[in-house]
PDB file of C-alpha atoms and ligand atoms in Angstrom:
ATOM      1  CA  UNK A  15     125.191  93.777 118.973  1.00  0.00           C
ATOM      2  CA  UNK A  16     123.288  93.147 122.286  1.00  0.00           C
ATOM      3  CA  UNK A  17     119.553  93.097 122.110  1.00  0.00           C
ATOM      4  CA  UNK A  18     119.091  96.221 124.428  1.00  0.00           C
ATOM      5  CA  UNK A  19     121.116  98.091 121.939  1.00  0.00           C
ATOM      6  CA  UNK A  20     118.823  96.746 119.450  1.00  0.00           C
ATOM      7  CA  UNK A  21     115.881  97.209 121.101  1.00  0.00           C
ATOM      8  CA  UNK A  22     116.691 101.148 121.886  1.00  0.00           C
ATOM      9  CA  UNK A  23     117.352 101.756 118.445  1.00  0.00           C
ATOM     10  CA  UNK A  24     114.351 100.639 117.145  1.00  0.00           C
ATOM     11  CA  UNK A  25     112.864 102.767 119.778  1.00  0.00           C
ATOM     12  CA  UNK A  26     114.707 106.155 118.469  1.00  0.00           C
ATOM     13  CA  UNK A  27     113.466 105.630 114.712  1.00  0.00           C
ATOM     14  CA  UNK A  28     110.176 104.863 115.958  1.00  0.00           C
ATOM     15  CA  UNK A  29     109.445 107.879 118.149  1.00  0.00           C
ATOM     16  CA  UNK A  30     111.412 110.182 115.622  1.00  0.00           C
ATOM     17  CA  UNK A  31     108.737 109.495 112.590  1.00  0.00           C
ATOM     18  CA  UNK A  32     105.505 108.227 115.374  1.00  0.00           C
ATOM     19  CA  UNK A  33     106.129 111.226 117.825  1.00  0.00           C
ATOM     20  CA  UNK A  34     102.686 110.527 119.394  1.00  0.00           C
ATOM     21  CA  UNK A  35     104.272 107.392 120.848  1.00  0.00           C
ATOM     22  CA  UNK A  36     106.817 109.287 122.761  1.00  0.00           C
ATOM     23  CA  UNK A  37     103.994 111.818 124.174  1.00  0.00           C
ATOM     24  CA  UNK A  38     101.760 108.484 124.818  1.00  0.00           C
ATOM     25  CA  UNK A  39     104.838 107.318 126.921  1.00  0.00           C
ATOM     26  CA  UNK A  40     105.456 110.602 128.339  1.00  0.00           C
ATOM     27  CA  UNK A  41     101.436 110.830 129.721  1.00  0.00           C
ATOM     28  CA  UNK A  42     101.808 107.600 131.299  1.00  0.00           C
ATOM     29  CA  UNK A  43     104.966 108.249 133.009  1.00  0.00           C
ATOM     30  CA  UNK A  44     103.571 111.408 134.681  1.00  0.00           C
ATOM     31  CA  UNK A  45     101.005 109.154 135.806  1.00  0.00           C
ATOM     32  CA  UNK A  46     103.135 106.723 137.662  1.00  0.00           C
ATOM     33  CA  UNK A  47     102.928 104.213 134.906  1.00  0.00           C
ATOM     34  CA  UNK A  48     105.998 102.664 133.223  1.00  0.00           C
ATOM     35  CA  UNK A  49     105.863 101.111 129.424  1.00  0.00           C
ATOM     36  CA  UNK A  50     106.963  97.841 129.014  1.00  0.00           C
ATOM     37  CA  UNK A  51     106.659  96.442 125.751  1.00  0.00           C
ATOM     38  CA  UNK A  52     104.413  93.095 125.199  1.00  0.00           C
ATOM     39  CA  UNK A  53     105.424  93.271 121.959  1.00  0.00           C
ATOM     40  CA  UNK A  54     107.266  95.006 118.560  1.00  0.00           C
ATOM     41  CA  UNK A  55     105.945  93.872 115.366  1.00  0.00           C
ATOM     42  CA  UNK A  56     107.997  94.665 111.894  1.00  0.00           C
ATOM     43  CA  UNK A  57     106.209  94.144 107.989  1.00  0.00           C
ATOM     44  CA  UNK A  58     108.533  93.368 105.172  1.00  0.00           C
ATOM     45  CA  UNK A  59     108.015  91.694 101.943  1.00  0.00           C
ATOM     46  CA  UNK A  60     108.630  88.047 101.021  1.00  0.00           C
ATOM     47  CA  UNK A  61     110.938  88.806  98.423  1.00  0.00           C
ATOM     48  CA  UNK A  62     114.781  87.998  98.802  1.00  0.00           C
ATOM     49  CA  UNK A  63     116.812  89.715 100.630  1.00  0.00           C
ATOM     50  CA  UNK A  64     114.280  90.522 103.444  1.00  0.00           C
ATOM     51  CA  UNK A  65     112.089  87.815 103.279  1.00  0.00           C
ATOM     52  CA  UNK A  66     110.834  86.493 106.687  1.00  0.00           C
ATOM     53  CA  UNK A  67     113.346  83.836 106.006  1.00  0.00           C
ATOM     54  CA  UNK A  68     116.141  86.153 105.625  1.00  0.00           C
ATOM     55  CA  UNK A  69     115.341  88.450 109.088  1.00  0.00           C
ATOM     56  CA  UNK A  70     114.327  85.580 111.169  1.00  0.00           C
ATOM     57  CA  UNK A  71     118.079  84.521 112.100  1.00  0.00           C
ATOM     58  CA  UNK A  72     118.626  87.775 113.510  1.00  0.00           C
ATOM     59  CA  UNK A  73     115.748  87.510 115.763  1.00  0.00           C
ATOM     60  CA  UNK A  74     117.529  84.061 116.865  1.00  0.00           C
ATOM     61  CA  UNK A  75     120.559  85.709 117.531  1.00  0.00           C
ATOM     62  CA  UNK A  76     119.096  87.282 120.257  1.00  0.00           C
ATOM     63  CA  UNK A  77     117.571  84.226 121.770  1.00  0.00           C
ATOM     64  CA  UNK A  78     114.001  84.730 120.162  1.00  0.00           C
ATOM     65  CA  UNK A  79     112.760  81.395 119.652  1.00  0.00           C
ATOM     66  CA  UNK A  80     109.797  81.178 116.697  1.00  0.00           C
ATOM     67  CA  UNK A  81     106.424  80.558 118.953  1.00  0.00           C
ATOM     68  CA  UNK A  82     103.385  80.161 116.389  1.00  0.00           C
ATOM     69  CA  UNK A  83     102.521  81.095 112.967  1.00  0.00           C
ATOM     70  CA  UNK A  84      99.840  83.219 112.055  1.00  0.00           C
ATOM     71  CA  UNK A  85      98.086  83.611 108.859  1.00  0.00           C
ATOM     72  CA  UNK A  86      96.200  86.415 107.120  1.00  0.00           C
ATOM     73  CA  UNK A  87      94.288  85.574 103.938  1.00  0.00           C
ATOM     74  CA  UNK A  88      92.746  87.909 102.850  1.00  0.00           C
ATOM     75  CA  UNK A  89      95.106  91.044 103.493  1.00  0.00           C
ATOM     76  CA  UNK A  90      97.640  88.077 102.008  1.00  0.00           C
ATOM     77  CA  UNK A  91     100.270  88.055 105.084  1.00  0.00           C
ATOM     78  CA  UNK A  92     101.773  85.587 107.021  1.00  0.00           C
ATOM     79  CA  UNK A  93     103.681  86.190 110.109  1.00  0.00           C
ATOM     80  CA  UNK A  94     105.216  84.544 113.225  1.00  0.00           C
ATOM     81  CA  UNK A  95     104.968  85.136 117.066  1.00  0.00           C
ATOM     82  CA  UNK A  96     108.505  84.958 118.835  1.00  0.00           C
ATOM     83  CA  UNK A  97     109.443  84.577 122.298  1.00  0.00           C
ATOM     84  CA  UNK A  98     112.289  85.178 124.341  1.00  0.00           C
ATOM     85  CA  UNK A  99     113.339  83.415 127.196  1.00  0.00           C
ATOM     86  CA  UNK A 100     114.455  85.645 129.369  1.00  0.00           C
ATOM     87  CA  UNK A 101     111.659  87.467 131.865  1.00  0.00           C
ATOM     88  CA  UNK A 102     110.613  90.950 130.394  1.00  0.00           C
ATOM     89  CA  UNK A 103     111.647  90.964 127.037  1.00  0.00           C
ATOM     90  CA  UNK A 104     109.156  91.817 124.463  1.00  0.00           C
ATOM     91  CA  UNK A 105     107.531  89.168 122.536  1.00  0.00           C
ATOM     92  CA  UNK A 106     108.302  89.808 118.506  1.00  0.00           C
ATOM     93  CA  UNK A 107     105.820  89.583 115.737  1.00  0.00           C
ATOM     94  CA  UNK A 108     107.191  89.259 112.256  1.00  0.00           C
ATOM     95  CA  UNK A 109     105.293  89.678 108.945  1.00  0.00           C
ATOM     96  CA  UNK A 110     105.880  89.299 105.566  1.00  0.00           C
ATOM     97  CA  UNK A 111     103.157  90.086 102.238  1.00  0.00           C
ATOM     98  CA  UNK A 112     102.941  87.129 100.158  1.00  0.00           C
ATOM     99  CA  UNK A 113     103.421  88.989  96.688  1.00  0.00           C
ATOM    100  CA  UNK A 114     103.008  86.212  94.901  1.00  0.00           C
ATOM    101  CA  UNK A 115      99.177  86.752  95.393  1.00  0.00           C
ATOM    102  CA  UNK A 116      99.527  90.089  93.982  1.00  0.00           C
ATOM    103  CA  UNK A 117      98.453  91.596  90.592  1.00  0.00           C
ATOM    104  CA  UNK A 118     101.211  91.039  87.493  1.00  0.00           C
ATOM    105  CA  UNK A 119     101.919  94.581  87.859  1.00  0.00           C
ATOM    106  CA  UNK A 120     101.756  95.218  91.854  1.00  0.00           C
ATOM    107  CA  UNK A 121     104.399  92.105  91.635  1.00  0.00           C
ATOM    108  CA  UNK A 122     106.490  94.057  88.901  1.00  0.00           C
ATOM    109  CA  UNK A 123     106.468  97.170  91.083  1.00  0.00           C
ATOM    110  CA  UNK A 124     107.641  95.631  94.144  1.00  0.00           C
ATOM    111  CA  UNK A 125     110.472  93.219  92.447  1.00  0.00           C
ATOM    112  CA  UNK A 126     112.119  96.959  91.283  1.00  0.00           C
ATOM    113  CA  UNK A 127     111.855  98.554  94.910  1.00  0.00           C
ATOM    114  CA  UNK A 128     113.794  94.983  96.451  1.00  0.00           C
ATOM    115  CA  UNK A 129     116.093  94.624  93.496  1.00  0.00           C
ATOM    116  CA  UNK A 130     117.632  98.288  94.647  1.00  0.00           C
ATOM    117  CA  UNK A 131     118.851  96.564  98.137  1.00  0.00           C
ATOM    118  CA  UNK A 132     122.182  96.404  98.399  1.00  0.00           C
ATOM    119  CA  UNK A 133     122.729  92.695 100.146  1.00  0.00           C
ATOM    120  CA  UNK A 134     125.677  93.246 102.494  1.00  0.00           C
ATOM    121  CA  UNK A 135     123.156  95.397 104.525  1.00  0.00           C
ATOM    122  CA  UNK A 136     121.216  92.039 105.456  1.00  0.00           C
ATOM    123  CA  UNK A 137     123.689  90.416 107.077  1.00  0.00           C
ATOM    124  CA  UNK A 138     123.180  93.185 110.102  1.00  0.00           C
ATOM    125  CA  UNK A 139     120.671  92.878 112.756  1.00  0.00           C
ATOM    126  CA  UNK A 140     120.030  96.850 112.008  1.00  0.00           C
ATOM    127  CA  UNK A 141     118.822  95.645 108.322  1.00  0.00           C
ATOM    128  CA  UNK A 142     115.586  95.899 110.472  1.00  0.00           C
ATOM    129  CA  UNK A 143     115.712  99.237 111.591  1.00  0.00           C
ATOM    130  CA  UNK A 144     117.192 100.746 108.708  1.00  0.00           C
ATOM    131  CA  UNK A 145     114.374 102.687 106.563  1.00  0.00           C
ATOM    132  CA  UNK A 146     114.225 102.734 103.021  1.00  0.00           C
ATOM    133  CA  UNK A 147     116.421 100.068 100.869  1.00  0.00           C
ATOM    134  CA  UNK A 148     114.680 101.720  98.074  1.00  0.00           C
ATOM    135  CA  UNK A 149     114.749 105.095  96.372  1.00  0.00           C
ATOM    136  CA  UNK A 150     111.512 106.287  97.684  1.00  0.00           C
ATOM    137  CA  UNK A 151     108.937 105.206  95.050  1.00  0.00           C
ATOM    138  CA  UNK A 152     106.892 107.714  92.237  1.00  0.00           C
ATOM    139  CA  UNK A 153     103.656 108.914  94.157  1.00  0.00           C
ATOM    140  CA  UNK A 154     102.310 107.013  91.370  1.00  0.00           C
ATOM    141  CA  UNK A 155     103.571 103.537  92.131  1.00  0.00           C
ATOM    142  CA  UNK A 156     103.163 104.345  96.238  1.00  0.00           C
ATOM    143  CA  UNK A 157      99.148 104.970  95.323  1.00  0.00           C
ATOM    144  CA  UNK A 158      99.155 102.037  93.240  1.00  0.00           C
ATOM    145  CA  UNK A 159     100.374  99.786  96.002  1.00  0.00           C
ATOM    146  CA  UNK A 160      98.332 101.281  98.545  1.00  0.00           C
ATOM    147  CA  UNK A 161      94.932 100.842  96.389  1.00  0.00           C
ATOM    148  CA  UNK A 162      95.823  97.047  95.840  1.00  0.00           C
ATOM    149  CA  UNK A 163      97.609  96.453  99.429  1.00  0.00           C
ATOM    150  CA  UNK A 164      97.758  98.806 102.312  1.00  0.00           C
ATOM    151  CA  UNK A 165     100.528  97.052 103.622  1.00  0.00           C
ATOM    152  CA  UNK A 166     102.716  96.930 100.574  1.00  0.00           C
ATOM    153  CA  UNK A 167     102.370 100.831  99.905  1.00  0.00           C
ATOM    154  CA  UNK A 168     103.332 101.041 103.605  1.00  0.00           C
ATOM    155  CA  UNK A 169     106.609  98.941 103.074  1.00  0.00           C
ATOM    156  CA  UNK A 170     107.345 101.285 100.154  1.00  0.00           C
ATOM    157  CA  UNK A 171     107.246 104.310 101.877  1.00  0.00           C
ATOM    158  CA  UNK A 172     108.666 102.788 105.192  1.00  0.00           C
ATOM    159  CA  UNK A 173     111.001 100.335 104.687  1.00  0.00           C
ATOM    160  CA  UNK A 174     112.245  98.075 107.155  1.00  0.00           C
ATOM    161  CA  UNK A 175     111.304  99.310 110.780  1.00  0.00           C
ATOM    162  CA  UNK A 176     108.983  98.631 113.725  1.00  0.00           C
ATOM    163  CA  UNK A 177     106.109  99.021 112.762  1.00  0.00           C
ATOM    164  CA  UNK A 178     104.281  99.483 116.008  1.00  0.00           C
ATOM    165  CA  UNK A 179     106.061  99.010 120.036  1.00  0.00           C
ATOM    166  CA  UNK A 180     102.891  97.675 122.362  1.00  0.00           C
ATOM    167  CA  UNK A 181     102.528  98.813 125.661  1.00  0.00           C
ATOM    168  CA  UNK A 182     101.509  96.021 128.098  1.00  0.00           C
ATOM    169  CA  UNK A 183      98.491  97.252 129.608  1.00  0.00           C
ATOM    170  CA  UNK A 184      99.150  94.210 132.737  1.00  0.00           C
ATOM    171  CA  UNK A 185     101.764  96.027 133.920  1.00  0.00           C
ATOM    172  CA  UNK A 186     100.141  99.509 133.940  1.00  0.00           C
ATOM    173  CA  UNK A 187      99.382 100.336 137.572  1.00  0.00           C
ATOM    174  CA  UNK A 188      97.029 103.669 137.015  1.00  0.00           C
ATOM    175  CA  UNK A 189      94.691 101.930 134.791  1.00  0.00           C
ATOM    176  CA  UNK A 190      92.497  99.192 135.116  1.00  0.00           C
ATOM    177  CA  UNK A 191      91.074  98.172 132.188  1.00  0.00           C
ATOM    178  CA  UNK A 192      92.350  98.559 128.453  1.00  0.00           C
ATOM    179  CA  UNK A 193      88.769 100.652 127.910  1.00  0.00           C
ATOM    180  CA  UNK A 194      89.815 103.048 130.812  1.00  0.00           C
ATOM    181  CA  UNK A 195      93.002 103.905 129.128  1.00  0.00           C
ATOM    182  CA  UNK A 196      91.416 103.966 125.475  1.00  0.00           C
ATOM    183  CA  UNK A 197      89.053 106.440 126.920  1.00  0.00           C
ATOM    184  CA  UNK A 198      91.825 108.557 128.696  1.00  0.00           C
ATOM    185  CA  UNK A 199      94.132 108.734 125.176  1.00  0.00           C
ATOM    186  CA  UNK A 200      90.973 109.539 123.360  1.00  0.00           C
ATOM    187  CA  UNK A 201      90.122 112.552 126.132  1.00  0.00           C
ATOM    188  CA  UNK A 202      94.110 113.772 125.600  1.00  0.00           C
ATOM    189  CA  UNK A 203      93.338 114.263 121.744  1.00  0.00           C
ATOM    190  CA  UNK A 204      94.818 110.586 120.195  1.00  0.00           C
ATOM    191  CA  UNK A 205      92.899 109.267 117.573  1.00  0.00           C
ATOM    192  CA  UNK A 206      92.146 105.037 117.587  1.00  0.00           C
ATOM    193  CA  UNK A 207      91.981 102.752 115.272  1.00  0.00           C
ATOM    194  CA  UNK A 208      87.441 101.580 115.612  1.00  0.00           C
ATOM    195  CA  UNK A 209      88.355  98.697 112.818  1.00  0.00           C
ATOM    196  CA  UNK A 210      86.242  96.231 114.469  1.00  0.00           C
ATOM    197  CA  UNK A 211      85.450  97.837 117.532  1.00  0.00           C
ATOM    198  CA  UNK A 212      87.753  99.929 119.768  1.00  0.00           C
ATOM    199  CA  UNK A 213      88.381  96.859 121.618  1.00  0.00           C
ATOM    200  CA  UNK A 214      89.525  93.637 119.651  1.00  0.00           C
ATOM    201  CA  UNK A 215      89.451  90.497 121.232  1.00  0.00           C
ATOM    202  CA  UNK A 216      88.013  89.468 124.638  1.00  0.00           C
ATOM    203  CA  UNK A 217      88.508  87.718 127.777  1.00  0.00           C
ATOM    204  CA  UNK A 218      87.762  84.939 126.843  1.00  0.00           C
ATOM    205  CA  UNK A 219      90.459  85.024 123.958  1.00  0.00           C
ATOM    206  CA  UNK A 220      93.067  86.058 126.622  1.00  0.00           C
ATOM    207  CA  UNK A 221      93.622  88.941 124.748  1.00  0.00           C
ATOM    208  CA  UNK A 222      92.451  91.848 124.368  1.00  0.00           C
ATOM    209  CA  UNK A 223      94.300  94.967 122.182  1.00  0.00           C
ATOM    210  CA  UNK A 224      93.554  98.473 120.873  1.00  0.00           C
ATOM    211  CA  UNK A 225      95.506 100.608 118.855  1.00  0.00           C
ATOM    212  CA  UNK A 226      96.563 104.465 117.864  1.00  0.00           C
ATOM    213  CA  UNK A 227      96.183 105.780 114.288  1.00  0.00           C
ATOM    214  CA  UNK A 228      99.088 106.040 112.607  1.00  0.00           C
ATOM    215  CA  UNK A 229     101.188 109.148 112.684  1.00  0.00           C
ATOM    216  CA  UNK A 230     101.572 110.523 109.321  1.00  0.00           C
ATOM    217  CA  UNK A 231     104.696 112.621 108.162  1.00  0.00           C
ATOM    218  CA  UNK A 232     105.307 113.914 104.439  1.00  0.00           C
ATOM    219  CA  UNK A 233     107.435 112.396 102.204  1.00  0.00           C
ATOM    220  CA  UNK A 234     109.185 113.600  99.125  1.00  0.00           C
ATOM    221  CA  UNK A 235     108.326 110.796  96.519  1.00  0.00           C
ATOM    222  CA  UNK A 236     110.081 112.030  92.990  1.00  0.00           C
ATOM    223  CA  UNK A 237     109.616 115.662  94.395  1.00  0.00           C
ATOM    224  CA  UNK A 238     105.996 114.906  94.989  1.00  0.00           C
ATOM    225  CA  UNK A 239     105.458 115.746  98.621  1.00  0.00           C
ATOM    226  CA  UNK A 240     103.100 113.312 100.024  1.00  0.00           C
ATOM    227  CA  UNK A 241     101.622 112.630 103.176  1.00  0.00           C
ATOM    228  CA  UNK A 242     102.357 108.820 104.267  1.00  0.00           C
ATOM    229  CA  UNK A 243     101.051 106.868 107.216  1.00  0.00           C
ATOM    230  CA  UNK A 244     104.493 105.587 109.690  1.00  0.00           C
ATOM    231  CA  UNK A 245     104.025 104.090 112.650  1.00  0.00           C
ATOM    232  CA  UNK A 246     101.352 103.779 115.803  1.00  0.00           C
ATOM    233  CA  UNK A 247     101.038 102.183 119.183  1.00  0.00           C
ATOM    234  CA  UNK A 248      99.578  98.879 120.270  1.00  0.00           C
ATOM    235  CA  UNK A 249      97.692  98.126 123.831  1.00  0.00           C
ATOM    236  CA  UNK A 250      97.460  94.585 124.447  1.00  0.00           C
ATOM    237  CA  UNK A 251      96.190  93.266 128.199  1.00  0.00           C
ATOM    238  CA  UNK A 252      96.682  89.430 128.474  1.00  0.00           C
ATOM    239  CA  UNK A 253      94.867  86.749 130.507  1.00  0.00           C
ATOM    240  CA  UNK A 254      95.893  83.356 132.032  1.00  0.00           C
ATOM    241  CA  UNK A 255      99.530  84.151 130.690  1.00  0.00           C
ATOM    242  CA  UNK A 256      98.785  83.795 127.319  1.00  0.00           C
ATOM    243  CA  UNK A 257     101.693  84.320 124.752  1.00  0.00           C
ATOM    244  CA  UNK A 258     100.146  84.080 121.246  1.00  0.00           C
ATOM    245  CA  UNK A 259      98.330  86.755 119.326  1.00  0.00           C
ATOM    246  CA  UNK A 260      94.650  85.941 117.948  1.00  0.00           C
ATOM    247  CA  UNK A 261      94.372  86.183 114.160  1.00  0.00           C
ATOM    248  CA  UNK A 262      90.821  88.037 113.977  1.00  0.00           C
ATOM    249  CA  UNK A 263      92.035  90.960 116.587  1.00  0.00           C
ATOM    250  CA  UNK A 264      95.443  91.313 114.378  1.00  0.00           C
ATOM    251  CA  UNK A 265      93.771  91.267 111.631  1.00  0.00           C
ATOM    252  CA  UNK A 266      91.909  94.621 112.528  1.00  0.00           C
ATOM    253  CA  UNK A 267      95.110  96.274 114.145  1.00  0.00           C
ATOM    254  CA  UNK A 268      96.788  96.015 110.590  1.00  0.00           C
ATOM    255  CA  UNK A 269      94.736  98.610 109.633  1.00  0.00           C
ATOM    256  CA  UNK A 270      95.916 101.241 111.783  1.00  0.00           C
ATOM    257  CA  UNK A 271      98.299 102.539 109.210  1.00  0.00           C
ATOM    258  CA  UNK A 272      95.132 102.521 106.423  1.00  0.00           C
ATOM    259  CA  UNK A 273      95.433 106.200 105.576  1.00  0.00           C
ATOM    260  CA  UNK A 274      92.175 105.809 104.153  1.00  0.00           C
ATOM    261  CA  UNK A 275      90.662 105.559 108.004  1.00  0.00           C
ATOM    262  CA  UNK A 276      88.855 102.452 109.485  1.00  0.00           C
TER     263      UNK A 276
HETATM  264 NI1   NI B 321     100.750  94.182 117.447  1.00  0.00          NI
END
């Protein structure tokens, strides 16, 4: 599989279950503006078969080549930045919840969800765009992920997919500030994520990102319609070239998907 192929299928998934993505793209197209990803970030679990260990060689199949590691205490995560070398190819950012530092029973919950996946589906670069592995958990279990970890009740309900695309706010010629085009996606109805400001980061950081809310779609969990949180859209401007991400401003953008609200 090439990595355009890749990279447009993650697109479809993502647009089909975040559909304000597609109108965000659509709105800046009108304008002149063309999206070009800084960067598509994917969760998953550190439990075998889709540990961070287990996805990463598909990444460097493509020619992504790890950049730096990241580290999230207290929401438990660790991820890694990856780079590509060819010009205009979105950087990658790939996380994984350390379960181990989970409750006895949040542990439990999750070890039945990844002990469902059948392993020959790992072996394909799509393992990352495929959805559920799981039968879709009891609303029961999904709250009782959620209330302990956002992010694990969002892996339960989402599987593997990106998790956000990131428009690179550099390259957008209509706007020209990231607070300029916050304002204008706020004045056509989106709602952003304020977890530590609209704006996290700074100059002075080299980067600076904001984020959507996460669409929300209903899902039938044991016949139990429920509203889950799916996907949302990064904006990330960069200074002085800078490739990495900064901890304290991801930190914040996690939360996008908190159905709970900032
Ligand atoms: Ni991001």
């Amino acid at each position: 599989m090439k990595l355009d192929e890749f990279l447009s299928a993650l697109w479809k998934r993502y647009v089909q279950i975040a559909p304000s993505a597609g109108k965000i793209r659509s709105l800046l197209e009108a304008r002149g503006d063309t999206w070009v990803n800084d960067h598509i970030a994917f969760r998953t679990y550190d439990r075998s078969p889709i540990d961070l260990e287990a996805l990463e060689p598909h990444l460097l199949a493509f020619g992504y080549k790890r950049y730096a590691p990241y580290a999230f205490e207290d929401k438990k995560i660790r991820a890694y930045g990856y780079l590509h070398p060819e010009a205009g190819r979105p950087r990658i950012f790939l996380s994984e919840l350390e379960t181990q530092k989970l409750s006895v029973g949040a542990q439990a919950r999750i070890a039945e969800l990844t002990a469902q996946i059948d392993a020959k589906v790992v072996g394909d670069p799509l393992v990352l765009n495929a959805g559920l592995l799981w039968q879709p958990p009891s609303r029961a279990v999904y709250q009782e992920l959620l209330q302990e970890s956002e992010y694990a009740g969002w892996v339960a309900a989402n599987g593997l997919c990106a998790n956000h695309f990131t428009v690179s706010v550099n390259e957008l010629a209509s706007f020209e500030s990231l607070e300029g085009l916050l304002e204008f996606l706020q004045t056509e109805g989106f709602a952003m994520n304020t977890a530590g400001g609209l704006i996290k980061g700074t100059p002075e950081v080299l980067l600076e990102q904001g984020s959507t809310l996460a669409d929300r779609r209903i899902l039938e969990l044991e016949g139990e319609a429920t509203e889950i949180t799916t996907c949302y859209v990064e904006f990330a401007r960069r200074y002085q070239g800078f490739e990495g991400f900064v901890p304290a401003s991801a930190d914040k953008i996690f939360e996008s998907t908190d159905s709970k609200g900032p």
